Coordinates of C-alpha atoms in Angstrom, one line a residue:
M351 CA 13.9 49.7 372.7
R352 CA 14.1 50.0 368.9
C353 CA 15.6 52.4 366.5
I354 CA 14.3 52.7 362.9
S355 CA 15.0 55.0 359.9
A356 CA 14.8 55.1 356.1
N357 CA 18.5 55.7 355.4
Y358 CA 20.0 56.4 358.8
P359 CA 19.0 55.1 362.2
T360 CA 16.8 57.3 364.3
V361 CA 17.1 56.5 368.0
A362 CA 14.4 56.0 370.6
I363 CA 15.9 55.8 374.0
K364 CA 14.0 55.8 377.3
I365 CA 15.6 58.7 379.2
L366 CA 15.6 58.7 382.9
P367 CA 13.9 61.7 384.6
H368 CA 16.3 64.6 385.2
Q369 CA 16.3 68.3 386.0
P370 CA 16.0 70.6 383.1
D371 CA 19.4 72.1 383.7
Q372 CA 21.0 68.7 384.0
G373 CA 21.7 66.0 381.4
P374 CA 20.2 62.5 381.6
Q375 CA 22.1 59.7 383.3
S376 CA 25.1 58.6 381.2
R377 CA 24.9 55.1 379.7
I378 CA 27.3 52.5 378.5
V379 CA 26.5 50.7 375.2
A380 CA 28.3 47.5 374.3
I381 CA 28.5 47.5 370.5
G382 CA 29.9 45.1 367.9
H383 CA 30.8 44.9 364.2
F384 CA 27.2 44.5 363.1
G385 CA 25.9 46.0 359.8
N386 CA 27.1 49.5 359.1
F387 CA 28.8 49.8 362.5
E388 CA 30.2 53.3 361.8
L389 CA 26.6 54.5 362.2
Y390 CA 26.8 54.0 366.0
A391 CA 28.7 57.3 366.1
R392 CA 25.7 59.1 364.8
F393 CA 23.4 58.4 367.7
G394 CA 23.8 61.9 369.0
Q395 CA 22.4 63.5 365.8
F396 CA 19.1 61.9 366.6
V397 CA 19.1 62.1 370.4
P398 CA 20.8 65.5 371.0
V399 CA 20.2 65.3 374.8
F400 CA 23.1 62.8 374.7
K401 CA 26.7 63.4 373.9
C402 CA 28.2 60.4 372.1
A403 CA 31.7 59.1 372.7
T404 CA 33.7 56.0 371.9
T405 CA 37.3 54.7 372.0
Y406 CA 39.5 53.7 369.1
R407 CA 43.0 52.4 368.4
G408 CA 44.9 54.8 366.1
L409 CA 46.3 53.5 362.8
R410 CA 50.1 53.2 362.5
Q411 CA 50.1 55.6 359.5
P412 CA 49.7 59.1 361.0
S413 CA 48.4 60.7 357.8
L414 CA 45.8 58.0 357.2
N415 CA 44.8 58.1 360.9
R416 CA 44.2 61.8 360.7
L417 CA 42.1 61.5 357.6
L418 CA 40.0 58.7 359.1
Q419 CA 39.4 60.6 362.3
Q420 CA 38.4 63.8 360.4
L421 CA 35.7 61.8 358.6
R422 CA 34.5 60.1 361.8
E423 CA 34.4 63.3 363.9
R424 CA 31.9 64.9 361.4
S425 CA 29.4 62.7 363.2
G426 CA 29.7 64.8 366.4
C427 CA 30.9 61.8 368.4
R428 CA 34.0 62.2 370.6
F429 CA 36.8 59.7 370.0
F430 CA 39.3 58.8 372.6
E431 CA 42.5 56.9 371.6
R432 CA 42.7 53.9 374.0
R433 CA 46.4 54.0 374.6
T434 CA 47.0 57.7 375.0
E435 CA 43.7 59.4 376.1
A436 CA 42.5 57.3 379.0
E437 CA 42.7 60.3 381.4
A438 CA 40.6 62.5 379.1
L439 CA 38.0 59.8 378.9
K440 CA 37.9 59.5 382.7
A441 CA 37.3 63.2 382.9
C442 CA 34.5 63.0 380.3
M443 CA 32.8 60.3 382.3
S444 CA 32.2 62.7 385.2
S445 CA 29.7 64.6 383.1
T446 CA 26.0 63.6 382.6
G447 CA 24.3 62.7 379.4
L448 CA 27.2 60.7 377.9
L449 CA 26.5 57.8 375.7
L450 CA 29.7 55.8 375.6
G451 CA 29.9 53.0 373.0
L452 CA 32.5 50.3 373.5
L453 CA 33.3 47.7 370.8
S454 CA 32.9 44.5 372.7
D455 CA 33.4 41.7 370.1
Q456 CA 37.1 42.0 369.8
R457 CA 39.8 39.7 371.1
A458 CA 41.1 41.3 374.3
A459 CA 44.6 40.8 375.5
G460 CA 44.2 39.6 379.1
G461 CA 40.5 39.7 378.8
L462 CA 37.9 37.3 380.2
R463 CA 37.4 33.8 378.9
L464 CA 33.6 33.4 378.4
P465 CA 31.3 31.2 376.3
F466 CA 30.4 32.6 372.8
L467 CA 28.7 30.5 370.1
G468 CA 29.5 27.3 371.9
H469 CA 33.2 27.9 372.8
E470 CA 35.1 29.9 375.3
C471 CA 36.5 33.0 373.8
S472 CA 38.4 36.2 374.6
T473 CA 36.0 38.9 375.9
S474 CA 36.7 42.4 376.9
A475 CA 35.5 43.4 380.4
A476 CA 35.5 47.1 379.6
P477 CA 31.7 47.6 379.3
A478 CA 31.2 46.0 382.7
V479 CA 34.0 47.9 384.3
F480 CA 32.8 51.3 383.1
A481 CA 29.2 50.5 384.0
L482 CA 30.1 49.5 387.5
R483 CA 32.7 52.1 388.2
Y484 CA 30.5 55.0 387.0
R485 CA 27.2 53.5 388.0
C486 CA 25.8 53.8 384.5
P487 CA 23.1 51.6 382.9
L488 CA 24.5 49.1 380.4
H489 CA 22.9 48.2 377.1
T490 CA 23.8 46.4 373.9
A491 CA 23.1 47.9 370.4
I492 CA 23.0 46.1 367.1
C493 CA 22.9 47.6 363.6
Y494 CA 20.9 45.5 361.1
R495 CA 20.8 46.0 357.4
V496 CA 17.2 45.9 356.3
A497 CA 17.4 47.0 352.7
P498 CA 20.0 48.5 350.3
A499 CA 21.3 51.6 352.1
R500 CA 18.9 51.2 354.9
W501 CA 19.8 50.1 358.5
R502 CA 18.0 49.7 361.8
V503 CA 19.8 50.1 365.1
E504 CA 18.2 48.2 367.9
L505 CA 19.1 49.1 371.5
G506 CA 18.7 46.2 373.9
E507 CA 17.1 46.2 377.3
E508 CA 19.3 47.2 380.2
I509 CA 21.7 44.5 381.4
P510 CA 21.7 44.3 385.2
T511 CA 25.0 45.2 386.7
R512 CA 23.8 44.8 390.3
E513 CA 21.8 42.1 392.1
N514 CA 20.3 42.7 395.5
G515 CA 22.2 45.9 395.8
Q516 CA 25.5 44.2 395.2
P517 CA 27.7 44.5 392.1
R518 CA 27.5 41.5 389.8
S519 CA 30.9 40.1 388.6
G520 CA 32.4 41.2 385.4
K521 CA 32.1 37.6 384.1
E522 CA 28.3 37.5 384.8
I523 CA 27.7 40.9 383.1
M524 CA 29.8 40.2 380.0
A525 CA 28.3 36.7 379.7
D526 CA 24.9 38.5 379.2
V527 CA 26.5 40.8 376.6
N528 CA 27.9 37.7 374.8
R529 CA 24.5 36.1 374.8
A530 CA 22.9 39.2 373.3
F531 CA 25.5 39.1 370.6
E532 CA 24.9 35.4 370.0
I533 CA 21.3 36.1 369.3
A534 CA 22.2 38.9 366.8
V535 CA 24.7 36.6 365.0
R536 CA 22.2 33.7 364.7
R537 CA 19.5 36.1 363.6
D538 CA 21.6 37.3 360.6
P539 CA 25.0 35.7 360.4
A540 CA 26.1 37.6 357.3
N541 CA 25.5 40.9 359.2
W542 CA 28.4 40.2 361.6
F543 CA 31.7 41.4 360.2
W544 CA 34.6 39.7 362.0
V545 CA 38.2 38.8 361.2
H546 CA 39.7 38.2 364.7
D547 CA 40.0 34.7 366.1
R548 CA 38.3 35.3 369.5
W549 CA 38.5 31.6 370.2
K550 CA 42.3 31.4 369.9
R551 CA 44.1 30.4 373.1
S552 CA 46.8 32.6 374.5
K553 CA 50.4 31.1 374.6
A554 CA 50.1 30.4 378.3
E555 CA 46.7 28.6 377.8
A556 CA 48.1 26.6 374.9
E557 CA 51.2 25.6 376.9
N558 CA 49.0 24.5 379.9
A559 CA 46.7 22.5 377.6
K560 CA 49.8 20.8 376.0
S561 CA 51.3 20.0 379.4
E562 CA 48.0 18.5 380.7
N563 CA 47.6 16.4 377.5
S564 CA 51.1 15.1 377.7
S565 CA 50.9 14.2 381.4
P566 CA 50.1 10.6 382.1
Q567 CA 48.1 11.5 385.2
S568 CA 46.5 14.8 386.3
T569 CA 46.2 15.7 389.9
V570 CA 43.6 18.3 390.9
T571 CA 43.9 19.9 394.3
G572 CA 40.8 20.7 396.4
E573 CA 41.4 24.4 395.9
A574 CA 41.6 24.0 392.1
L575 CA 38.5 21.9 392.0
A576 CA 36.6 24.4 394.1
A577 CA 37.8 27.2 391.8
R578 CA 36.6 25.3 388.7
M579 CA 33.2 24.7 390.3
E580 CA 32.8 28.4 391.1
D581 CA 33.7 29.2 387.5
G582 CA 31.1 26.8 386.3
G583 CA 33.7 24.3 385.1

């Protein structure tokens, strides 16, 4: 699925069949800091059958935060503050025709450790959790700069969240998201804006690695070895 425009992205999305008096099935979109990523919020202007929503973390300066949100909300997208508006977002998820974009290339406290560009990194499980909990199709979306003041937003194929009728694990789902982001980064490295160190180890991980390196011998129990094998290690 591909989205192309002269100055702003138009969006072509395959909409599942639905009754005229009902909205289409809601979808989760894993997005990242690619190109002009603020344009993701404008999806709804081009596909009015969907209501767009996303989450954000408010700025510490209240006045600046209000100004930024006033500018963002002109897009028609609904914004939910992650720390204070979780219940409102849950209520919104009960409706149909919602297109929920979740930034998925950030360092996540307590997130999954998954491969990304050759190294394990912190990965948010939120897109997988929402897609599974609310039984929504999951996609990725990448914004590419194609010329001065021109961008193209490409919506990826649906990422499977179930296999043989059973839910896939969050790790499996988000590994697919990471692979889609890897392809986008390698396709146009300068298009990816990132300042977080997703590969940085947590304090606990660093202490464990230090302890293992300083130990003259390392004993691995059968249970630990089985867990490593299950995790692909």
